Amino acid sequence: MKRKLAFFVALALCFFVALGASAKTYTIGFAQTGGNEGAWRDAETASVNAAAADMGITLKFVDGQEKQENQIAALRSFIAQKVDGILLAPVVATGWDDILQECKDAKIPVVLLDRGIETSDDSLYVCKITSDFVTEGRRVATWLTVKMGGKANIAELQGTPGADPAIMRQKGFAEVIADFPGMKIVKSQTGNFNAADGKQVMEAFLKADKTINAVYAHNDDMAQGAIQAIQEAGKKPGKDIIVVSIDGTKQAFTSMVAGTQNAVCECNPLLGKIGFETLIGAINGKTYPKWVVQLDGLYDQNTAKSALPTRKY
Ligand code: AHR
């Protein structure tokens, strides 16, 4: 009888220990770039919020208003609040070492979400979960080169200065067109990854250079701004001026179906679940490759219509 009782007590203990382990709720800080970038970033924020709700995570969210100093202050406040882990979408690539060292000293793992950083010490973060921005740039450049028969006067709308995807997308695109002397970037300026700036910059480009016949925008929001500017200048986007960009938002697909945009390379913003799973793994001692790369597809007007109904962002 005694032995039976001991067995049931032990069983009950195991049950409660197991229950306790699985019921651990994590408090995670998310320092988003923030500001008014647009559809892609909204989709990423929504994905993080939804995953936090699904996984029972207590989320501390800070909108950095596209300023690095705000994101650094957010990380410092997460440390003070003793969060279990941090997701950081770094607005620019450099200048993170000191604050990441503070996180490391506090034993709080940091996962970089959607953008990478430049550092000589990659032990300061768990890993980056991002798309391959150089490849994205190369893919749209290849598509555009074929479409234009190797000859185009291209206006480039760059992303936020110093941001990882802006640097890498410029690099990948330039590498491909370097082999085609007829493919010229005649204008290049930042549109800060948002539609309003993209429109304003494109208006100035169109006034200054009447030979532009292609636009490469580092994201869809700026492409949307460019499309409006082209229309207001009395030209047909998608026909008179070929438009390519990166992200793959529903808006870009709608524009391709309408004929005002020509091609897009995806960049997956639905990173909430994988971000939290990785961070929780790291909190519990798991290690990861430094780059957890996301795979993207390339779409054009031939494939946009059938893909549009199932687009998730
Ligand atoms: O880091 C991902 C990029 O940043 C997305 O392409 C863009 O829309 C965002 O601003």
PDB file of C-alpha atoms and ligand atoms in Angstrom:
ATOM      1  CA  MET A   1       0.000   0.000   0.000  1.00  0.00           C
ATOM      2  CA  LYS A   2       2.851   2.361   1.018  1.00  0.00           C
ATOM      3  CA  ARG A   3       4.691   1.578  -2.203  1.00  0.00           C
ATOM      4  CA  LYS A   4       1.557   2.260  -4.235  1.00  0.00           C
ATOM      5  CA  LEU A   5       1.115   5.609  -2.505  1.00  0.00           C
ATOM      6  CA  ALA A   6       4.739   6.546  -3.107  1.00  0.00           C
ATOM      7  CA  PHE A   7       4.309   5.647  -6.778  1.00  0.00           C
ATOM      8  CA  PHE A   8       1.253   7.891  -7.170  1.00  0.00           C
ATOM      9  CA  VAL A   9       2.940  10.769  -5.303  1.00  0.00           C
ATOM     10  CA  ALA A  10       5.975  10.462  -7.619  1.00  0.00           C
ATOM     11  CA  LEU A  11       3.687  10.353 -10.659  1.00  0.00           C
ATOM     12  CA  ALA A  12       1.833  13.447  -9.489  1.00  0.00           C
ATOM     13  CA  LEU A  13       5.160  15.237  -8.923  1.00  0.00           C
ATOM     14  CA  CYS A  14       6.344  14.400 -12.453  1.00  0.00           C
ATOM     15  CA  PHE A  15       3.042  15.672 -13.813  1.00  0.00           C
ATOM     16  CA  PHE A  16       3.325  18.991 -12.003  1.00  0.00           C
ATOM     17  CA  VAL A  17       6.991  19.440 -12.967  1.00  0.00           C
ATOM     18  CA  ALA A  18       6.135  18.730 -16.617  1.00  0.00           C
ATOM     19  CA  LEU A  19       3.157  21.056 -16.445  1.00  0.00           C
ATOM     20  CA  GLY A  20       5.305  23.765 -14.860  1.00  0.00           C
ATOM     21  CA  ALA A  21       7.956  23.436 -17.568  1.00  0.00           C
ATOM     22  CA  SER A  22       5.530  23.647 -20.458  1.00  0.00           C
ATOM     23  CA  ALA A  23       3.511  26.404 -18.812  1.00  0.00           C
ATOM     24  CA  LYS A  24       6.485  28.773 -18.545  1.00  0.00           C
ATOM     25  CA  THR A  25       5.446  32.080 -20.003  1.00  0.00           C
ATOM     26  CA  TYR A  26       8.158  34.155 -21.616  1.00  0.00           C
ATOM     27  CA  THR A  27       8.414  37.916 -21.622  1.00  0.00           C
ATOM     28  CA  ILE A  28       9.952  39.106 -24.879  1.00  0.00           C
ATOM     29  CA  GLY A  29      10.840  42.631 -25.968  1.00  0.00           C
ATOM     30  CA  PHE A  30      10.441  43.544 -29.643  1.00  0.00           C
ATOM     31  CA  ALA A  31      12.218  46.681 -30.880  1.00  0.00           C
ATOM     32  CA  GLN A  32      10.613  47.337 -34.270  1.00  0.00           C
ATOM     33  CA  THR A  33      12.131  49.892 -36.696  1.00  0.00           C
ATOM     34  CA  GLY A  34       8.697  51.544 -36.665  1.00  0.00           C
ATOM     35  CA  GLY A  35       7.841  54.876 -38.223  1.00  0.00           C
ATOM     36  CA  ASN A  36       5.692  55.120 -41.311  1.00  0.00           C
ATOM     37  CA  GLU A  37       7.302  52.638 -43.664  1.00  0.00           C
ATOM     38  CA  GLY A  38       4.121  50.869 -44.781  1.00  0.00           C
ATOM     39  CA  ALA A  39       2.545  47.566 -45.727  1.00  0.00           C
ATOM     40  CA  TRP A  40       5.486  45.196 -45.330  1.00  0.00           C
ATOM     41  CA  ARG A  41       6.441  46.436 -41.869  1.00  0.00           C
ATOM     42  CA  ASP A  42       2.796  46.440 -40.749  1.00  0.00           C
ATOM     43  CA  ALA A  43       2.587  42.792 -41.867  1.00  0.00           C
ATOM     44  CA  GLU A  44       5.672  41.914 -39.830  1.00  0.00           C
ATOM     45  CA  THR A  45       4.349  43.661 -36.707  1.00  0.00           C
ATOM     46  CA  ALA A  46       1.010  41.856 -37.122  1.00  0.00           C
ATOM     47  CA  SER A  47       2.821  38.528 -37.499  1.00  0.00           C
ATOM     48  CA  VAL A  48       4.779  39.111 -34.265  1.00  0.00           C
ATOM     49  CA  ASN A  49       1.628  40.149 -32.370  1.00  0.00           C
ATOM     50  CA  ALA A  50      -0.329  37.131 -33.630  1.00  0.00           C
ATOM     51  CA  ALA A  51       2.471  34.685 -32.781  1.00  0.00           C
ATOM     52  CA  ALA A  52       2.826  36.196 -29.285  1.00  0.00           C
ATOM     53  CA  ALA A  53      -0.902  35.695 -28.691  1.00  0.00           C
ATOM     54  CA  ASP A  54      -0.803  32.103 -30.044  1.00  0.00           C
ATOM     55  CA  MET A  55       2.248  31.133 -28.023  1.00  0.00           C
ATOM     56  CA  GLY A  56       1.171  32.798 -24.763  1.00  0.00           C
ATOM     57  CA  ILE A  57       4.106  35.214 -24.835  1.00  0.00           C
ATOM     58  CA  THR A  58       4.019  38.495 -22.931  1.00  0.00           C
ATOM     59  CA  LEU A  59       5.180  40.968 -25.564  1.00  0.00           C
ATOM     60  CA  LYS A  60       6.760  44.333 -24.852  1.00  0.00           C
ATOM     61  CA  PHE A  61       6.606  46.264 -28.123  1.00  0.00           C
ATOM     62  CA  VAL A  62       8.501  49.459 -28.910  1.00  0.00           C
ATOM     63  CA  ASP A  63       8.127  51.405 -32.181  1.00  0.00           C
ATOM     64  CA  GLY A  64      11.559  52.918 -32.795  1.00  0.00           C
ATOM     65  CA  GLN A  65      10.226  55.619 -35.150  1.00  0.00           C
ATOM     66  CA  GLU A  66      13.048  54.643 -37.543  1.00  0.00           C
ATOM     67  CA  LYS A  67      15.662  56.034 -35.146  1.00  0.00           C
ATOM     68  CA  GLN A  68      18.544  53.914 -33.878  1.00  0.00           C
ATOM     69  CA  GLU A  69      18.759  55.848 -30.613  1.00  0.00           C
ATOM     70  CA  ASN A  70      15.123  54.948 -29.870  1.00  0.00           C
ATOM     71  CA  GLN A  71      15.825  51.283 -30.511  1.00  0.00           C
ATOM     72  CA  ILE A  72      18.906  51.394 -28.270  1.00  0.00           C
ATOM     73  CA  ALA A  73      16.802  53.012 -25.513  1.00  0.00           C
ATOM     74  CA  ALA A  74      14.176  50.276 -26.039  1.00  0.00           C
ATOM     75  CA  LEU A  75      16.784  47.536 -25.573  1.00  0.00           C
ATOM     76  CA  ARG A  76      18.038  49.234 -22.428  1.00  0.00           C
ATOM     77  CA  SER A  77      14.489  49.386 -21.044  1.00  0.00           C
ATOM     78  CA  PHE A  78      13.998  45.684 -21.886  1.00  0.00           C
ATOM     79  CA  ILE A  79      17.138  44.879 -19.877  1.00  0.00           C
ATOM     80  CA  ALA A  80      15.814  46.951 -16.938  1.00  0.00           C
ATOM     81  CA  GLN A  81      12.518  45.041 -17.154  1.00  0.00           C
ATOM     82  CA  LYS A  82      14.439  41.735 -17.089  1.00  0.00           C
ATOM     83  CA  VAL A  83      12.812  40.308 -20.210  1.00  0.00           C
ATOM     84  CA  ASP A  84      13.694  36.718 -21.164  1.00  0.00           C
ATOM     85  CA  GLY A  85      14.760  37.587 -24.702  1.00  0.00           C
ATOM     86  CA  ILE A  86      14.752  40.317 -27.345  1.00  0.00           C
ATOM     87  CA  LEU A  87      13.766  40.548 -31.005  1.00  0.00           C
ATOM     88  CA  LEU A  88      15.491  43.451 -32.762  1.00  0.00           C
ATOM     89  CA  ALA A  89      14.701  44.726 -36.276  1.00  0.00           C
ATOM     90  CA  PRO A  90      17.748  46.978 -36.625  1.00  0.00           C
ATOM     91  CA  VAL A  91      16.977  50.165 -38.541  1.00  0.00           C
ATOM     92  CA  VAL A  92      20.618  50.537 -39.648  1.00  0.00           C
ATOM     93  CA  ALA A  93      23.444  48.022 -39.883  1.00  0.00           C
ATOM     94  CA  THR A  94      26.183  49.592 -37.742  1.00  0.00           C
ATOM     95  CA  GLY A  95      26.509  50.889 -34.163  1.00  0.00           C
ATOM     96  CA  TRP A  96      24.998  48.016 -32.184  1.00  0.00           C
ATOM     97  CA  ASP A  97      28.010  46.502 -30.407  1.00  0.00           C
ATOM     98  CA  ASP A  98      27.771  48.408 -27.108  1.00  0.00           C
ATOM     99  CA  ILE A  99      24.088  47.813 -26.476  1.00  0.00           C
ATOM    100  CA  LEU A 100      24.296  44.180 -27.591  1.00  0.00           C
ATOM    101  CA  GLN A 101      27.183  43.718 -25.146  1.00  0.00           C
ATOM    102  CA  GLU A 102      24.868  45.098 -22.425  1.00  0.00           C
ATOM    103  CA  CYS A 103      22.246  42.508 -23.397  1.00  0.00           C
ATOM    104  CA  LYS A 104      24.872  39.752 -23.373  1.00  0.00           C
ATOM    105  CA  ASP A 105      26.152  40.855 -19.941  1.00  0.00           C
ATOM    106  CA  ALA A 106      22.542  40.684 -18.687  1.00  0.00           C
ATOM    107  CA  LYS A 107      22.292  37.146 -20.212  1.00  0.00           C
ATOM    108  CA  ILE A 108      19.423  38.191 -22.469  1.00  0.00           C
ATOM    109  CA  PRO A 109      19.644  36.592 -25.936  1.00  0.00           C
ATOM    110  CA  VAL A 110      18.906  38.800 -28.946  1.00  0.00           C
ATOM    111  CA  VAL A 111      17.572  37.541 -32.282  1.00  0.00           C
ATOM    112  CA  LEU A 112      17.841  39.926 -35.251  1.00  0.00           C
ATOM    113  CA  LEU A 113      14.601  39.983 -37.174  1.00  0.00           C
ATOM    114  CA  ASP A 114      14.397  40.888 -40.889  1.00  0.00           C
ATOM    115  CA  ARG A 115      17.683  42.836 -41.060  1.00  0.00           C
ATOM    116  CA  GLY A 116      21.305  42.063 -40.248  1.00  0.00           C
ATOM    117  CA  ILE A 117      24.029  44.145 -38.641  1.00  0.00           C
ATOM    118  CA  GLU A 118      27.737  44.747 -39.174  1.00  0.00           C
ATOM    119  CA  THR A 119      29.833  43.676 -36.183  1.00  0.00           C
ATOM    120  CA  SER A 120      33.208  42.073 -35.598  1.00  0.00           C
ATOM    121  CA  ASP A 121      31.709  39.983 -32.751  1.00  0.00           C
ATOM    122  CA  ASP A 122      28.843  37.802 -33.888  1.00  0.00           C
ATOM    123  CA  SER A 123      28.578  36.224 -30.426  1.00  0.00           C
ATOM    124  CA  LEU A 124      26.620  39.372 -29.489  1.00  0.00           C
ATOM    125  CA  TYR A 125      23.459  37.945 -31.057  1.00  0.00           C
ATOM    126  CA  VAL A 126      21.910  34.512 -31.493  1.00  0.00           C
ATOM    127  CA  CYS A 127      21.293  34.728 -35.242  1.00  0.00           C
ATOM    128  CA  LYS A 128      19.658  36.858 -37.910  1.00  0.00           C
ATOM    129  CA  ILE A 129      16.418  35.692 -39.523  1.00  0.00           C
ATOM    130  CA  THR A 130      16.270  37.491 -42.852  1.00  0.00           C
ATOM    131  CA  SER A 131      15.873  37.101 -46.579  1.00  0.00           C
ATOM    132  CA  ASP A 132      18.931  37.138 -48.839  1.00  0.00           C
ATOM    133  CA  PHE A 133      18.874  40.780 -49.921  1.00  0.00           C
ATOM    134  CA  VAL A 134      21.783  40.508 -52.383  1.00  0.00           C
ATOM    135  CA  THR A 135      20.003  37.682 -54.175  1.00  0.00           C
ATOM    136  CA  GLU A 136      16.755  39.682 -54.244  1.00  0.00           C
ATOM    137  CA  GLY A 137      18.612  42.535 -55.979  1.00  0.00           C
ATOM    138  CA  ARG A 138      20.233  40.135 -58.429  1.00  0.00           C
ATOM    139  CA  ARG A 139      16.930  38.466 -59.294  1.00  0.00           C
ATOM    140  CA  VAL A 140      15.054  41.659 -60.160  1.00  0.00           C
ATOM    141  CA  ALA A 141      18.108  42.912 -62.079  1.00  0.00           C
ATOM    142  CA  THR A 142      18.171  39.728 -64.155  1.00  0.00           C
ATOM    143  CA  TRP A 143      14.439  39.959 -64.821  1.00  0.00           C
ATOM    144  CA  LEU A 144      14.743  43.610 -65.848  1.00  0.00           C
ATOM    145  CA  THR A 145      17.779  43.004 -68.075  1.00  0.00           C
ATOM    146  CA  VAL A 146      15.911  40.330 -70.020  1.00  0.00           C
ATOM    147  CA  LYS A 147      12.757  42.467 -70.265  1.00  0.00           C
ATOM    148  CA  MET A 148      14.694  45.504 -71.521  1.00  0.00           C
ATOM    149  CA  GLY A 149      16.887  43.532 -73.934  1.00  0.00           C
ATOM    150  CA  GLY A 150      19.992  44.681 -72.065  1.00  0.00           C
ATOM    151  CA  LYS A 151      19.307  48.411 -72.559  1.00  0.00           C
ATOM    152  CA  ALA A 152      17.598  50.659 -70.009  1.00  0.00           C
ATOM    153  CA  ASN A 153      17.890  54.013 -68.279  1.00  0.00           C
ATOM    154  CA  ILE A 154      17.063  53.066 -64.717  1.00  0.00           C
ATOM    155  CA  ALA A 155      15.903  55.193 -61.790  1.00  0.00           C
ATOM    156  CA  GLU A 156      16.828  53.525 -58.487  1.00  0.00           C
ATOM    157  CA  LEU A 157      14.877  54.274 -55.309  1.00  0.00           C
ATOM    158  CA  GLN A 158      17.088  53.187 -52.457  1.00  0.00           C
ATOM    159  CA  GLY A 159      15.944  52.126 -48.988  1.00  0.00           C
ATOM    160  CA  THR A 160      16.834  53.844 -45.716  1.00  0.00           C
ATOM    161  CA  PRO A 161      20.501  54.928 -45.809  1.00  0.00           C
ATOM    162  CA  GLY A 162      22.677  52.516 -43.851  1.00  0.00           C
ATOM    163  CA  ALA A 163      19.975  49.814 -43.619  1.00  0.00           C
ATOM    164  CA  ASP A 164      21.134  46.264 -44.402  1.00  0.00           C
ATOM    165  CA  PRO A 165      18.531  45.623 -47.154  1.00  0.00           C
ATOM    166  CA  ALA A 166      19.264  48.990 -48.823  1.00  0.00           C
ATOM    167  CA  ILE A 167      23.010  48.256 -48.955  1.00  0.00           C
ATOM    168  CA  MET A 168      22.609  44.654 -50.113  1.00  0.00           C
ATOM    169  CA  ARG A 169      19.849  45.236 -52.662  1.00  0.00           C
ATOM    170  CA  GLN A 170      21.890  47.982 -54.292  1.00  0.00           C
ATOM    171  CA  LYS A 171      24.909  45.667 -54.376  1.00  0.00           C
ATOM    172  CA  GLY A 172      23.095  42.648 -55.864  1.00  0.00           C
ATOM    173  CA  PHE A 173      21.381  44.708 -58.583  1.00  0.00           C
ATOM    174  CA  ALA A 174      24.604  46.536 -59.519  1.00  0.00           C
ATOM    175  CA  GLU A 175      26.552  43.260 -59.768  1.00  0.00           C
ATOM    176  CA  VAL A 176      24.180  41.876 -62.408  1.00  0.00           C
ATOM    177  CA  ILE A 177      23.823  44.970 -64.592  1.00  0.00           C
ATOM    178  CA  ALA A 178      27.610  45.539 -64.523  1.00  0.00           C
ATOM    179  CA  ASP A 179      27.824  42.874 -67.248  1.00  0.00           C
ATOM    180  CA  PHE A 180      25.454  44.838 -69.509  1.00  0.00           C
ATOM    181  CA  PRO A 181      26.842  48.239 -70.568  1.00  0.00           C
ATOM    182  CA  GLY A 182      23.423  49.265 -71.902  1.00  0.00           C
ATOM    183  CA  MET A 183      21.814  48.886 -68.459  1.00  0.00           C
ATOM    184  CA  LYS A 184      22.486  52.257 -66.840  1.00  0.00           C
ATOM    185  CA  ILE A 185      21.409  53.654 -63.481  1.00  0.00           C
ATOM    186  CA  VAL A 186      20.814  57.280 -64.481  1.00  0.00           C
ATOM    187  CA  LYS A 187      19.340  58.397 -61.140  1.00  0.00           C
ATOM    188  CA  SER A 188      19.690  56.928 -57.653  1.00  0.00           C
ATOM    189  CA  GLN A 189      18.510  58.353 -54.343  1.00  0.00           C
ATOM    190  CA  THR A 190      16.907  57.198 -51.120  1.00  0.00           C
ATOM    191  CA  GLY A 191      13.135  57.112 -50.793  1.00  0.00           C
ATOM    192  CA  ASN A 192      13.475  55.890 -47.181  1.00  0.00           C
ATOM    193  CA  PHE A 193      11.470  52.728 -47.835  1.00  0.00           C
ATOM    194  CA  ASN A 194       8.185  54.690 -47.825  1.00  0.00           C
ATOM    195  CA  ALA A 195       5.622  55.621 -50.488  1.00  0.00           C
ATOM    196  CA  ALA A 196       5.512  59.387 -49.858  1.00  0.00           C
ATOM    197  CA  ASP A 197       9.283  59.810 -50.202  1.00  0.00           C
ATOM    198  CA  GLY A 198       9.360  57.392 -53.133  1.00  0.00           C
ATOM    199  CA  LYS A 199       6.788  59.533 -54.934  1.00  0.00           C
ATOM    200  CA  GLN A 200       8.576  62.796 -54.206  1.00  0.00           C
ATOM    201  CA  VAL A 201      11.955  61.487 -55.362  1.00  0.00           C
ATOM    202  CA  MET A 202      10.449  59.956 -58.502  1.00  0.00           C
ATOM    203  CA  GLU A 203       8.743  63.262 -59.371  1.00  0.00           C
ATOM    204  CA  ALA A 204      12.122  65.008 -59.215  1.00  0.00           C
ATOM    205  CA  PHE A 205      13.779  62.228 -61.269  1.00  0.00           C
ATOM    206  CA  LEU A 206      11.138  62.498 -64.008  1.00  0.00           C
ATOM    207  CA  LYS A 207      11.539  66.274 -64.236  1.00  0.00           C
ATOM    208  CA  ALA A 208      15.327  66.023 -64.416  1.00  0.00           C
ATOM    209  CA  ASP A 209      15.655  63.111 -66.847  1.00  0.00           C
ATOM    210  CA  LYS A 210      13.221  62.410 -69.690  1.00  0.00           C
ATOM    211  CA  THR A 211      15.078  59.248 -70.740  1.00  0.00           C
ATOM    212  CA  ILE A 212      14.114  57.128 -67.715  1.00  0.00           C
ATOM    213  CA  ASN A 213      12.358  53.959 -68.882  1.00  0.00           C
ATOM    214  CA  ALA A 214      12.721  51.693 -65.840  1.00  0.00           C
ATOM    215  CA  VAL A 215      12.394  51.965 -62.057  1.00  0.00           C
ATOM    216  CA  TYR A 216      14.105  49.720 -59.517  1.00  0.00           C
ATOM    217  CA  ALA A 217      12.613  50.369 -56.066  1.00  0.00           C
ATOM    218  CA  HIS A 218      14.206  48.650 -53.058  1.00  0.00           C
ATOM    219  CA  ASN A 219      10.704  48.012 -51.683  1.00  0.00           C
ATOM    220  CA  ASP A 220       7.078  47.921 -52.805  1.00  0.00           C
ATOM    221  CA  ASP A 221       6.008  51.009 -50.869  1.00  0.00           C
ATOM    222  CA  MET A 222       8.446  53.200 -52.802  1.00  0.00           C
ATOM    223  CA  ALA A 223       7.350  51.499 -56.039  1.00  0.00           C
ATOM    224  CA  GLN A 224       3.764  52.511 -55.229  1.00  0.00           C
ATOM    225  CA  GLY A 225       4.904  56.114 -54.794  1.00  0.00           C
ATOM    226  CA  ALA A 226       6.828  55.932 -58.080  1.00  0.00           C
ATOM    227  CA  ILE A 227       3.792  54.537 -59.916  1.00  0.00           C
ATOM    228  CA  GLN A 228       1.738  57.540 -58.781  1.00  0.00           C
ATOM    229  CA  ALA A 229       4.460  59.978 -59.802  1.00  0.00           C
ATOM    230  CA  ILE A 230       4.718  58.380 -63.255  1.00  0.00           C
ATOM    231  CA  GLN A 231       0.940  58.579 -63.732  1.00  0.00           C
ATOM    232  CA  GLU A 232       0.831  62.216 -62.617  1.00  0.00           C
ATOM    233  CA  ALA A 233       3.621  62.977 -65.105  1.00  0.00           C
ATOM    234  CA  GLY A 234       1.291  61.708 -67.855  1.00  0.00           C
ATOM    235  CA  LYS A 235       3.117  58.433 -68.506  1.00  0.00           C
ATOM    236  CA  LYS A 236       2.029  54.801 -68.162  1.00  0.00           C
ATOM    237  CA  PRO A 237       3.775  52.853 -65.385  1.00  0.00           C
ATOM    238  CA  GLY A 238       4.280  49.241 -66.478  1.00  0.00           C
ATOM    239  CA  LYS A 239       4.433  50.269 -70.155  1.00  0.00           C
ATOM    240  CA  ASP A 240       6.295  53.548 -70.783  1.00  0.00           C
ATOM    241  CA  ILE A 241       8.318  52.979 -67.637  1.00  0.00           C
ATOM    242  CA  ILE A 242       8.897  49.418 -66.398  1.00  0.00           C
ATOM    243  CA  VAL A 243       8.596  49.057 -62.607  1.00  0.00           C
ATOM    244  CA  VAL A 244      10.286  46.361 -60.478  1.00  0.00           C
ATOM    245  CA  SER A 245      10.600  46.167 -56.707  1.00  0.00           C
ATOM    246  CA  ILE A 246      11.100  43.902 -53.699  1.00  0.00           C
ATOM    247  CA  ASP A 247       8.714  42.675 -50.954  1.00  0.00           C
ATOM    248  CA  GLY A 248       5.730  41.034 -52.666  1.00  0.00           C
ATOM    249  CA  THR A 249       2.928  42.795 -50.814  1.00  0.00           C
ATOM    250  CA  LYS A 250      -0.688  42.366 -51.942  1.00  0.00           C
ATOM    251  CA  GLN A 251      -0.508  45.915 -53.282  1.00  0.00           C
ATOM    252  CA  ALA A 252       2.370  45.005 -55.604  1.00  0.00           C
ATOM    253  CA  PHE A 253       0.424  41.972 -56.859  1.00  0.00           C
ATOM    254  CA  THR A 254      -2.683  44.123 -57.405  1.00  0.00           C
ATOM    255  CA  SER A 255      -0.560  46.576 -59.392  1.00  0.00           C
ATOM    256  CA  MET A 256       0.911  43.768 -61.505  1.00  0.00           C
ATOM    257  CA  VAL A 257      -2.598  42.484 -62.247  1.00  0.00           C
ATOM    258  CA  ALA A 258      -3.631  46.059 -63.180  1.00  0.00           C
ATOM    259  CA  GLY A 259      -0.542  46.325 -65.412  1.00  0.00           C
ATOM    260  CA  THR A 260       1.122  49.232 -63.590  1.00  0.00           C
ATOM    261  CA  GLN A 261       3.945  47.154 -62.060  1.00  0.00           C
ATOM    262  CA  ASN A 262       5.952  44.535 -63.914  1.00  0.00           C
ATOM    263  CA  ALA A 263       7.816  42.271 -61.469  1.00  0.00           C
ATOM    264  CA  VAL A 264       8.485  41.766 -57.765  1.00  0.00           C
ATOM    265  CA  CYS A 265      10.775  39.616 -55.654  1.00  0.00           C
ATOM    266  CA  GLU A 266       9.304  38.498 -52.332  1.00  0.00           C
ATOM    267  CA  CYS A 267      10.808  39.231 -48.943  1.00  0.00           C
ATOM    268  CA  ASN A 268       8.993  37.323 -46.208  1.00  0.00           C
ATOM    269  CA  PRO A 269       7.746  39.510 -43.313  1.00  0.00           C
ATOM    270  CA  LEU A 270       5.843  36.705 -41.552  1.00  0.00           C
ATOM    271  CA  LEU A 271       8.593  36.103 -39.044  1.00  0.00           C
ATOM    272  CA  GLY A 272       6.760  36.170 -35.696  1.00  0.00           C
ATOM    273  CA  LYS A 273       6.538  32.415 -35.077  1.00  0.00           C
ATOM    274  CA  ILE A 274      10.051  31.544 -36.204  1.00  0.00           C
ATOM    275  CA  GLY A 275      11.404  34.555 -34.314  1.00  0.00           C
ATOM    276  CA  PHE A 276       9.874  33.465 -30.998  1.00  0.00           C
ATOM    277  CA  GLU A 277      10.678  29.765 -31.510  1.00  0.00           C
ATOM    278  CA  THR A 278      14.317  30.625 -32.162  1.00  0.00           C
ATOM    279  CA  LEU A 279      14.523  32.967 -29.209  1.00  0.00           C
ATOM    280  CA  ILE A 280      12.916  30.458 -26.824  1.00  0.00           C
ATOM    281  CA  GLY A 281      15.309  27.786 -28.120  1.00  0.00           C
ATOM    282  CA  ALA A 282      18.247  30.116 -27.403  1.00  0.00           C
ATOM    283  CA  ILE A 283      16.917  30.942 -23.923  1.00  0.00           C
ATOM    284  CA  ASN A 284      16.951  27.199 -23.267  1.00  0.00           C
ATOM    285  CA  GLY A 285      20.515  26.756 -24.500  1.00  0.00           C
ATOM    286  CA  LYS A 286      19.981  25.787 -28.139  1.00  0.00           C
ATOM    287  CA  THR A 287      22.396  27.155 -30.764  1.00  0.00           C
ATOM    288  CA  TYR A 288      21.568  28.226 -34.315  1.00  0.00           C
ATOM    289  CA  PRO A 289      23.428  29.003 -37.526  1.00  0.00           C
ATOM    290  CA  LYS A 290      24.190  32.731 -37.565  1.00  0.00           C
ATOM    291  CA  TRP A 291      21.914  33.253 -40.575  1.00  0.00           C
ATOM    292  CA  VAL A 292      18.492  31.589 -40.746  1.00  0.00           C
ATOM    293  CA  VAL A 293      17.750  32.531 -44.339  1.00  0.00           C
ATOM    294  CA  GLN A 294      14.209  32.947 -45.702  1.00  0.00           C
ATOM    295  CA  LEU A 295      13.434  31.776 -49.227  1.00  0.00           C
ATOM    296  CA  ASP A 296      11.620  34.097 -51.616  1.00  0.00           C
ATOM    297  CA  GLY A 297       9.866  33.805 -54.984  1.00  0.00           C
ATOM    298  CA  LEU A 298       9.928  36.063 -58.030  1.00  0.00           C
ATOM    299  CA  TYR A 299       6.657  37.044 -59.718  1.00  0.00           C
ATOM    300  CA  ASP A 300       5.707  39.037 -62.792  1.00  0.00           C
ATOM    301  CA  GLN A 301       2.516  39.927 -64.669  1.00  0.00           C
ATOM    302  CA  ASN A 302       2.268  36.354 -66.000  1.00  0.00           C
ATOM    303  CA  THR A 303       2.102  34.796 -62.535  1.00  0.00           C
ATOM    304  CA  ALA A 304       0.598  37.574 -60.382  1.00  0.00           C
ATOM    305  CA  LYS A 305      -3.091  36.927 -61.080  1.00  0.00           C
ATOM    306  CA  SER A 306      -3.157  33.296 -59.986  1.00  0.00           C
ATOM    307  CA  ALA A 307      -0.978  34.061 -56.933  1.00  0.00           C
ATOM    308  CA  LEU A 308      -2.900  37.125 -55.680  1.00  0.00           C
ATOM    309  CA  PRO A 309      -5.804  35.315 -53.926  1.00  0.00           C
ATOM    310  CA  THR A 310      -3.438  33.321 -51.708  1.00  0.00           C
ATOM    311  CA  ARG A 311      -1.057  36.133 -50.803  1.00  0.00           C
ATOM    312  CA  LYS A 312      -0.771  36.402 -47.015  1.00  0.00           C
ATOM    313  CA  TYR A 313       0.591  39.957 -46.743  1.00  0.00           C
TER     314      TYR A 313
HETATM  315  O1  AHR B   1      14.206  44.591 -43.873  1.00  0.00           O
HETATM  316  C1  AHR B   1      13.191  44.322 -44.775  1.00  0.00           C
HETATM  317  C2  AHR B   1      12.861  45.512 -45.618  1.00  0.00           C
HETATM  318  O2  AHR B   1      12.668  46.626 -44.814  1.00  0.00           O
HETATM  319  C3  AHR B   1      11.596  45.385 -46.436  1.00  0.00           C
HETATM  320  O3  AHR B   1      11.843  45.090 -47.738  1.00  0.00           O
HETATM  321  C4  AHR B   1      11.082  46.755 -46.430  1.00  0.00           C
HETATM  322  O4  AHR B   1       9.806  46.945 -46.904  1.00  0.00           O
HETATM  323  C5  AHR B   1      11.422  47.216 -45.097  1.00  0.00           C
HETATM  324  O5  AHR B   1      11.395  48.515 -44.975  1.00  0.00           O
END
